[in-house]
Amino acid sequence: MIDRVARDLKRLVGLALPGVCFGAILRRQRGWGPSCTVSFDCDFPRDVEAVSEVIGLLEARDLRGSFACVGRWIRTFPDEHRQIVTAGLEILNHTETHPNLYHPGYDYARGDDMARERFNEISSERRKSEIEACHETCVEVLGYEPRGFRSPHFGNLHVDEVYPVLADLGYLYSSSALAGSSVSGGLPFRHTSGVLEFPLSPCPRHPFGVFDSWHSLGKRNGAHPESGEMTRLFRQYAELILAEGGYANVYFDPRDMLDSGELVRFLDCLQDSGLEVVDYGTLATRAELEEGDKGHRAEG
């Protein structure tokens, strides 16, 4: 109850003073980057069907992208997922069935076989099983071992107890927390398990939410539905990061971005932004090397 009141209060403050709150988050990132990670959540078959086109758009601009993939869809659509591996792009473990996939308000999410339980409400054993099963699916079907994870619907449905499970699998990172709620102000931070967390970036107009396609376009009454509006917001975001340093970690639903035409606009903007576009695995490896160098210097 207390947590819910705190979240509601934070949301109200963000709505009343979005610029102040967004600026406060960015100020904590000064001196970092400037860089950007772009990821795509393949939650539904319609998103998986869009993967090939997304890869083509990325390759045409020489941009990196990461894909959070669900085990059951990997088994159902192996060829589409193999395209990600063939392109040399990154796959994140997004659980085997994606708990809480069912949504009565959307035709594509209304199937009887869509999981309904929330990821943060299922048992610890079930969460562990979901993560391990998706890992096994990636290895068995794709010959690919993920190095990172994203919780289904992330944010408030993400739980810290997944980190030891990820560490046991040898994972380097997760991208499941929200920048506005993170201890680091949105910068990557290392959990006590050793796993690096990359919080998802805030919307400039709704700083305690997420800058993503669901918030902007996908859900009914999306916050930024006008053509080009989402890209204009990102351009402003990128300019702030370039000026003072920082990290943008944005995620999209492939089908919504393609159907709206926003993905082409966004990728063109990103290509010209001056930000380094880098995947999570590269950033995680850099962090380990930098931490190792600091340790050696301290010992010396």
CSV table of C-alpha atoms in Angstrom, one decimal:
chain,number,residue,atom,x,y,z
A,1,MET,CA,0.0,0.0,0.0
A,2,ILE,CA,2.8,2.4,1.0
A,3,ASP,CA,4.7,1.6,-2.2
A,4,ARG,CA,1.6,2.3,-4.3
A,5,VAL,CA,1.0,5.6,-2.6
A,6,ALA,CA,4.7,6.6,-3.2
A,7,ARG,CA,4.4,5.6,-6.9
A,8,ASP,CA,1.2,7.6,-7.3
A,9,LEU,CA,2.8,10.7,-5.6
A,10,LYS,CA,5.9,10.4,-7.8
A,11,ARG,CA,3.7,10.2,-10.9
A,12,LEU,CA,1.8,13.3,-9.9
A,13,VAL,CA,5.0,15.3,-9.3
A,14,GLY,CA,6.3,14.2,-12.7
A,15,LEU,CA,3.1,15.4,-14.3
A,16,ALA,CA,3.2,18.7,-12.5
A,17,LEU,CA,6.9,19.4,-13.0
A,18,PRO,CA,8.1,17.2,-15.9
A,19,GLY,CA,11.0,19.4,-16.9
A,20,VAL,CA,12.4,19.7,-13.4
A,21,CYS,CA,12.2,15.9,-12.8
A,22,PHE,CA,13.6,15.0,-16.2
A,23,GLY,CA,16.5,17.4,-15.7
A,24,ALA,CA,17.2,16.0,-12.2
A,25,ILE,CA,17.6,12.5,-13.7
A,26,LEU,CA,19.8,13.7,-16.5
A,27,ARG,CA,22.1,15.7,-14.2
A,28,ARG,CA,23.0,12.5,-12.4
A,29,GLN,CA,24.3,11.2,-15.7
A,30,ARG,CA,26.8,14.0,-16.4
A,31,GLY,CA,30.1,12.9,-17.8
A,32,TRP,CA,28.9,9.5,-19.0
A,33,GLY,CA,28.6,8.5,-22.6
A,34,PRO,CA,27.2,10.1,-24.6
A,35,SER,CA,25.6,6.9,-25.9
A,36,CYS,CA,22.4,5.1,-26.7
A,37,THR,CA,21.1,1.5,-26.7
A,38,VAL,CA,18.0,0.6,-28.8
A,39,SER,CA,16.1,-2.6,-28.1
A,40,PHE,CA,13.0,-4.3,-29.4
A,41,ASP,CA,10.7,-6.5,-27.4
A,42,CYS,CA,9.3,-9.3,-29.5
A,43,ASP,CA,6.4,-10.1,-27.2
A,44,PHE,CA,3.8,-11.2,-29.8
A,45,PRO,CA,3.8,-13.1,-33.1
A,46,ARG,CA,3.1,-9.8,-34.9
A,47,ASP,CA,6.3,-8.4,-33.5
A,48,VAL,CA,8.3,-11.5,-34.5
A,49,GLU,CA,7.0,-11.1,-38.0
A,50,ALA,CA,8.4,-7.6,-38.1
A,51,VAL,CA,11.9,-8.6,-37.1
A,52,SER,CA,13.3,-9.0,-40.6
A,53,GLU,CA,12.2,-5.5,-41.6
A,54,VAL,CA,13.6,-4.0,-38.4
A,55,ILE,CA,17.0,-5.7,-39.1
A,56,GLY,CA,17.0,-4.4,-42.6
A,57,LEU,CA,16.4,-0.8,-41.4
A,58,LEU,CA,19.2,-1.1,-38.8
A,59,GLU,CA,21.7,-2.6,-41.3
A,60,ALA,CA,20.9,0.1,-43.9
A,61,ARG,CA,22.0,2.7,-41.3
A,62,ASP,CA,24.9,0.6,-39.8
A,63,LEU,CA,23.2,0.7,-36.4
A,64,ARG,CA,23.2,-1.8,-33.6
A,65,GLY,CA,20.0,-3.2,-32.0
A,66,SER,CA,19.1,-5.7,-29.3
A,67,PHE,CA,16.0,-8.0,-29.3
A,68,ALA,CA,14.3,-9.3,-26.1
A,69,CYS,CA,12.8,-12.7,-27.2
A,70,VAL,CA,10.3,-15.1,-25.7
A,71,GLY,CA,11.2,-18.8,-25.7
A,72,ARG,CA,7.8,-20.1,-26.9
A,73,TRP,CA,7.9,-17.8,-29.9
A,74,ILE,CA,11.5,-18.8,-30.7
A,75,ARG,CA,10.3,-22.4,-30.9
A,76,THR,CA,7.3,-21.4,-33.0
A,77,PHE,CA,9.2,-19.0,-35.3
A,78,PRO,CA,12.8,-20.2,-35.4
A,79,ASP,CA,13.7,-18.8,-38.8
A,80,GLU,CA,12.7,-15.2,-37.8
A,81,HIS,CA,14.8,-15.4,-34.7
A,82,ARG,CA,17.8,-16.9,-36.5
A,83,GLN,CA,17.9,-13.8,-38.6
A,84,ILE,CA,18.8,-11.9,-35.4
A,85,VAL,CA,21.7,-14.2,-34.8
A,86,THR,CA,22.8,-14.2,-38.4
A,87,ALA,CA,22.9,-10.4,-38.4
A,88,GLY,CA,25.2,-10.5,-35.4
A,89,LEU,CA,22.7,-8.7,-33.2
A,90,GLU,CA,22.0,-9.3,-29.5
A,91,ILE,CA,19.2,-11.4,-28.0
A,92,LEU,CA,18.0,-10.9,-24.5
A,93,ASN,CA,16.3,-13.7,-22.5
A,94,HIS,CA,12.7,-12.4,-22.1
A,95,THR,CA,11.4,-15.6,-20.3
A,96,GLU,CA,9.9,-18.7,-21.8
A,97,THR,CA,6.2,-17.7,-21.9
A,98,HIS,CA,6.2,-14.0,-20.9
A,99,PRO,CA,3.9,-14.0,-17.9
A,100,ASN,CA,1.2,-11.3,-18.1
A,101,LEU,CA,1.1,-11.4,-21.9
A,102,TYR,CA,-2.7,-11.5,-22.0
A,103,HIS,CA,-4.6,-8.2,-22.4
A,104,PRO,CA,-8.4,-8.2,-23.0
A,105,GLY,CA,-8.3,-4.8,-24.7
A,106,TYR,CA,-6.2,-5.8,-27.7
A,107,ASP,CA,-7.0,-8.5,-30.3
A,108,TYR,CA,-3.4,-9.6,-30.7
A,109,ALA,CA,-3.1,-10.1,-26.9
A,110,ARG,CA,-6.4,-11.9,-26.3
A,111,GLY,CA,-5.5,-15.5,-27.0
A,112,ASP,CA,-6.5,-18.2,-24.6
A,113,ASP,CA,-2.9,-19.4,-24.6
A,114,MET,CA,-1.5,-16.1,-23.5
A,115,ALA,CA,0.0,-16.2,-20.0
A,116,ARG,CA,-2.0,-14.1,-17.5
A,117,GLU,CA,0.0,-14.2,-14.3
A,118,ARG,CA,2.2,-11.3,-13.4
A,119,PHE,CA,5.9,-11.9,-13.3
A,120,ASN,CA,6.3,-10.4,-9.8
A,121,GLU,CA,3.4,-12.5,-8.4
A,122,ILE,CA,4.4,-16.0,-9.6
A,123,SER,CA,6.6,-18.1,-7.3
A,124,SER,CA,10.3,-17.8,-7.1
A,125,GLU,CA,10.6,-21.3,-8.5
A,126,ARG,CA,8.4,-20.4,-11.4
A,127,ARG,CA,10.4,-17.2,-12.2
A,128,LYS,CA,13.6,-19.2,-12.1
A,129,SER,CA,12.1,-21.8,-14.4
A,130,GLU,CA,10.9,-19.2,-16.9
A,131,ILE,CA,14.4,-17.7,-17.1
A,132,GLU,CA,16.2,-21.0,-17.4
A,133,ALA,CA,13.8,-22.5,-19.9
A,134,CYS,CA,14.2,-19.5,-22.3
A,135,HIS,CA,18.0,-19.8,-22.0
A,136,GLU,CA,17.7,-23.5,-22.9
A,137,THR,CA,15.5,-22.6,-25.8
A,138,CYS,CA,17.9,-20.1,-27.2
A,139,VAL,CA,20.8,-22.6,-27.0
A,140,GLU,CA,18.8,-25.5,-28.4
A,141,VAL,CA,16.9,-23.8,-31.2
A,142,LEU,CA,19.3,-21.0,-32.2
A,143,GLY,CA,22.7,-22.2,-30.9
A,144,TYR,CA,22.9,-18.9,-29.1
A,145,GLU,CA,23.7,-18.2,-25.4
A,146,PRO,CA,22.1,-14.9,-24.2
A,147,ARG,CA,24.2,-12.8,-21.9
A,148,GLY,CA,21.4,-10.5,-20.8
A,149,PHE,CA,17.8,-10.5,-19.6
A,150,ARG,CA,14.7,-8.3,-19.5
A,151,SER,CA,11.8,-8.9,-17.1
A,152,PRO,CA,8.3,-9.2,-18.8
A,153,HIS,CA,6.8,-5.7,-18.7
A,154,PHE,CA,9.9,-4.7,-16.5
A,155,GLY,CA,9.6,-1.7,-14.1
A,156,ASN,CA,7.2,-2.4,-11.3
A,157,LEU,CA,6.9,-6.1,-12.3
A,158,HIS,CA,10.7,-6.6,-12.1
A,159,VAL,CA,12.0,-8.2,-8.9
A,160,ASP,CA,15.6,-8.1,-7.6
A,161,GLU,CA,15.6,-11.9,-6.9
A,162,VAL,CA,16.1,-12.6,-10.6
A,163,TYR,CA,19.7,-11.3,-10.4
A,164,PRO,CA,21.2,-14.3,-8.6
A,165,VAL,CA,19.5,-16.6,-11.2
A,166,LEU,CA,21.0,-14.5,-14.0
A,167,ALA,CA,24.4,-14.6,-12.3
A,168,ASP,CA,24.2,-18.4,-12.0
A,169,LEU,CA,23.6,-18.5,-15.8
A,170,GLY,CA,26.7,-16.4,-16.3
A,171,TYR,CA,24.7,-13.4,-17.5
A,172,LEU,CA,26.4,-10.0,-17.7
A,173,TYR,CA,23.5,-7.7,-17.5
A,174,SER,CA,19.8,-7.0,-17.2
A,175,SER,CA,17.7,-4.1,-18.6
A,176,SER,CA,14.5,-4.2,-16.5
A,177,ALA,CA,14.6,-1.3,-14.1
A,178,LEU,CA,13.2,2.2,-14.7
A,179,ALA,CA,15.6,5.2,-14.7
A,180,GLY,CA,13.2,7.4,-12.7
A,181,SER,CA,13.1,4.8,-9.9
A,182,SER,CA,16.7,3.6,-10.0
A,183,VAL,CA,19.4,4.3,-7.4
A,184,SER,CA,21.7,5.5,-10.2
A,185,GLY,CA,19.5,8.1,-11.9
A,186,GLY,CA,19.3,6.0,-15.0
A,187,LEU,CA,23.0,5.1,-15.4
A,188,PRO,CA,24.0,1.4,-15.4
A,189,PHE,CA,24.6,0.1,-11.9
A,190,ARG,CA,25.9,-3.2,-10.6
A,191,HIS,CA,23.7,-5.4,-8.4
A,192,THR,CA,25.3,-7.2,-5.5
A,193,SER,CA,25.1,-10.4,-7.6
A,194,GLY,CA,27.6,-8.9,-10.0
A,195,VAL,CA,25.0,-8.4,-12.8
A,196,LEU,CA,25.0,-5.0,-14.4
A,197,GLU,CA,21.5,-3.3,-14.7
A,198,PHE,CA,20.8,-0.9,-17.6
A,199,PRO,CA,17.7,1.1,-16.5
A,200,LEU,CA,15.3,2.1,-19.3
A,201,SER,CA,15.2,5.8,-20.0
A,202,PRO,CA,12.4,8.2,-19.0
A,203,CYS,CA,10.1,10.1,-21.3
A,204,PRO,CA,11.0,13.8,-21.3
A,205,ARG,CA,7.4,14.7,-20.7
A,206,HIS,CA,6.6,11.9,-18.3
A,207,PRO,CA,9.9,11.4,-16.4
A,208,PHE,CA,8.8,8.6,-14.1
A,209,GLY,CA,7.6,6.6,-17.0
A,210,VAL,CA,9.5,5.0,-20.0
A,211,PHE,CA,10.4,6.5,-23.3
A,212,ASP,CA,9.0,3.6,-25.4
A,213,SER,CA,6.5,2.9,-28.1
A,214,TRP,CA,3.8,1.5,-25.8
A,215,HIS,CA,3.7,4.7,-23.8
A,216,SER,CA,3.8,6.9,-26.9
A,217,LEU,CA,1.9,5.0,-29.5
A,218,GLY,CA,0.8,1.4,-28.7
A,219,LYS,CA,-1.7,1.8,-25.9
A,220,ARG,CA,-5.1,3.5,-26.4
A,221,ASN,CA,-4.7,7.2,-25.9
A,222,GLY,CA,-0.9,7.0,-26.3
A,223,ALA,CA,1.0,10.0,-24.9
A,224,HIS,CA,2.7,11.0,-28.2
A,225,PRO,CA,0.6,9.7,-31.1
A,226,GLU,CA,1.2,12.5,-33.6
A,227,SER,CA,3.4,11.7,-36.6
A,228,GLY,CA,7.0,12.5,-35.7
A,229,GLU,CA,6.3,13.6,-32.1
A,230,MET,CA,8.2,10.7,-30.6
A,231,THR,CA,11.2,11.4,-32.8
A,232,ARG,CA,11.2,15.1,-32.0
A,233,LEU,CA,11.3,14.3,-28.3
A,234,PHE,CA,14.2,12.0,-28.8
A,235,ARG,CA,16.1,14.6,-30.8
A,236,GLN,CA,15.7,17.0,-27.8
A,237,TYR,CA,16.8,14.2,-25.5
A,238,ALA,CA,19.9,13.5,-27.6
A,239,GLU,CA,20.9,17.1,-27.7
A,240,LEU,CA,20.8,17.3,-23.9
A,241,ILE,CA,22.9,14.1,-23.6
A,242,LEU,CA,25.5,15.4,-26.2
A,243,ALA,CA,25.8,18.7,-24.3
A,244,GLU,CA,26.4,17.2,-20.8
A,245,GLY,CA,26.9,13.5,-21.2
A,246,GLY,CA,24.5,10.7,-20.4
A,247,TYR,CA,22.9,7.4,-21.6
A,248,ALA,CA,19.7,6.8,-23.5
A,249,ASN,CA,18.3,3.3,-23.2
A,250,VAL,CA,15.1,3.1,-25.4
A,251,TYR,CA,12.9,0.2,-26.2
A,252,PHE,CA,10.2,-0.4,-28.8
A,253,ASP,CA,7.6,-2.8,-29.9
A,254,PRO,CA,8.5,-3.6,-33.5
A,255,ARG,CA,5.1,-3.7,-35.1
A,256,ASP,CA,3.8,-0.5,-33.5
A,257,MET,CA,6.9,1.4,-34.6
A,258,LEU,CA,6.8,0.1,-38.2
A,259,ASP,CA,3.0,0.6,-38.7
A,260,SER,CA,3.2,4.2,-37.4
A,261,GLY,CA,6.2,5.0,-39.6
A,262,GLU,CA,8.0,6.2,-36.5
A,263,LEU,CA,10.8,3.7,-36.6
A,264,VAL,CA,12.2,5.1,-39.9
A,265,ARG,CA,12.1,8.6,-38.6
A,266,PHE,CA,13.6,7.6,-35.2
A,267,LEU,CA,16.5,5.6,-36.8
A,268,ASP,CA,17.3,8.5,-39.2
A,269,CYS,CA,17.4,10.8,-36.2
A,270,LEU,CA,19.5,8.4,-34.2
A,271,GLN,CA,22.0,8.0,-37.1
A,272,ASP,CA,22.5,11.8,-37.3
A,273,SER,CA,22.4,12.4,-33.5
A,274,GLY,CA,26.1,12.1,-32.8
A,275,LEU,CA,25.4,9.5,-30.0
A,276,GLU,CA,27.4,6.3,-30.0
A,277,VAL,CA,24.9,3.5,-30.7
A,278,VAL,CA,26.0,0.4,-28.8
A,279,ASP,CA,24.5,-2.8,-27.5
A,280,TYR,CA,24.3,-3.9,-23.9
A,281,GLY,CA,26.9,-6.7,-24.2
A,282,THR,CA,29.5,-4.2,-25.4
A,283,LEU,CA,28.7,-1.8,-22.6
A,284,ALA,CA,28.8,-4.6,-20.0
A,285,THR,CA,32.2,-5.8,-21.3
A,286,ARG,CA,33.6,-2.2,-21.2
A,287,ALA,CA,32.4,-1.8,-17.6
A,288,GLU,CA,34.2,-5.0,-16.6
A,289,LEU,CA,37.4,-3.9,-18.2
A,290,GLU,CA,37.2,-0.4,-16.7
A,291,GLU,CA,36.5,-1.8,-13.2
A,292,GLY,CA,39.4,-4.2,-13.7
A,293,ASP,CA,41.7,-1.4,-14.6
A,294,LYS,CA,40.6,0.6,-11.6
A,295,GLY,CA,41.3,-2.4,-9.4
A,296,HIS,CA,44.8,-2.8,-10.8
A,297,ARG,CA,45.6,0.9,-10.4
A,298,ALA,CA,44.4,0.7,-6.8
A,299,GLU,CA,46.6,-2.3,-6.1
A,300,GLY,CA,49.5,-0.6,-7.7
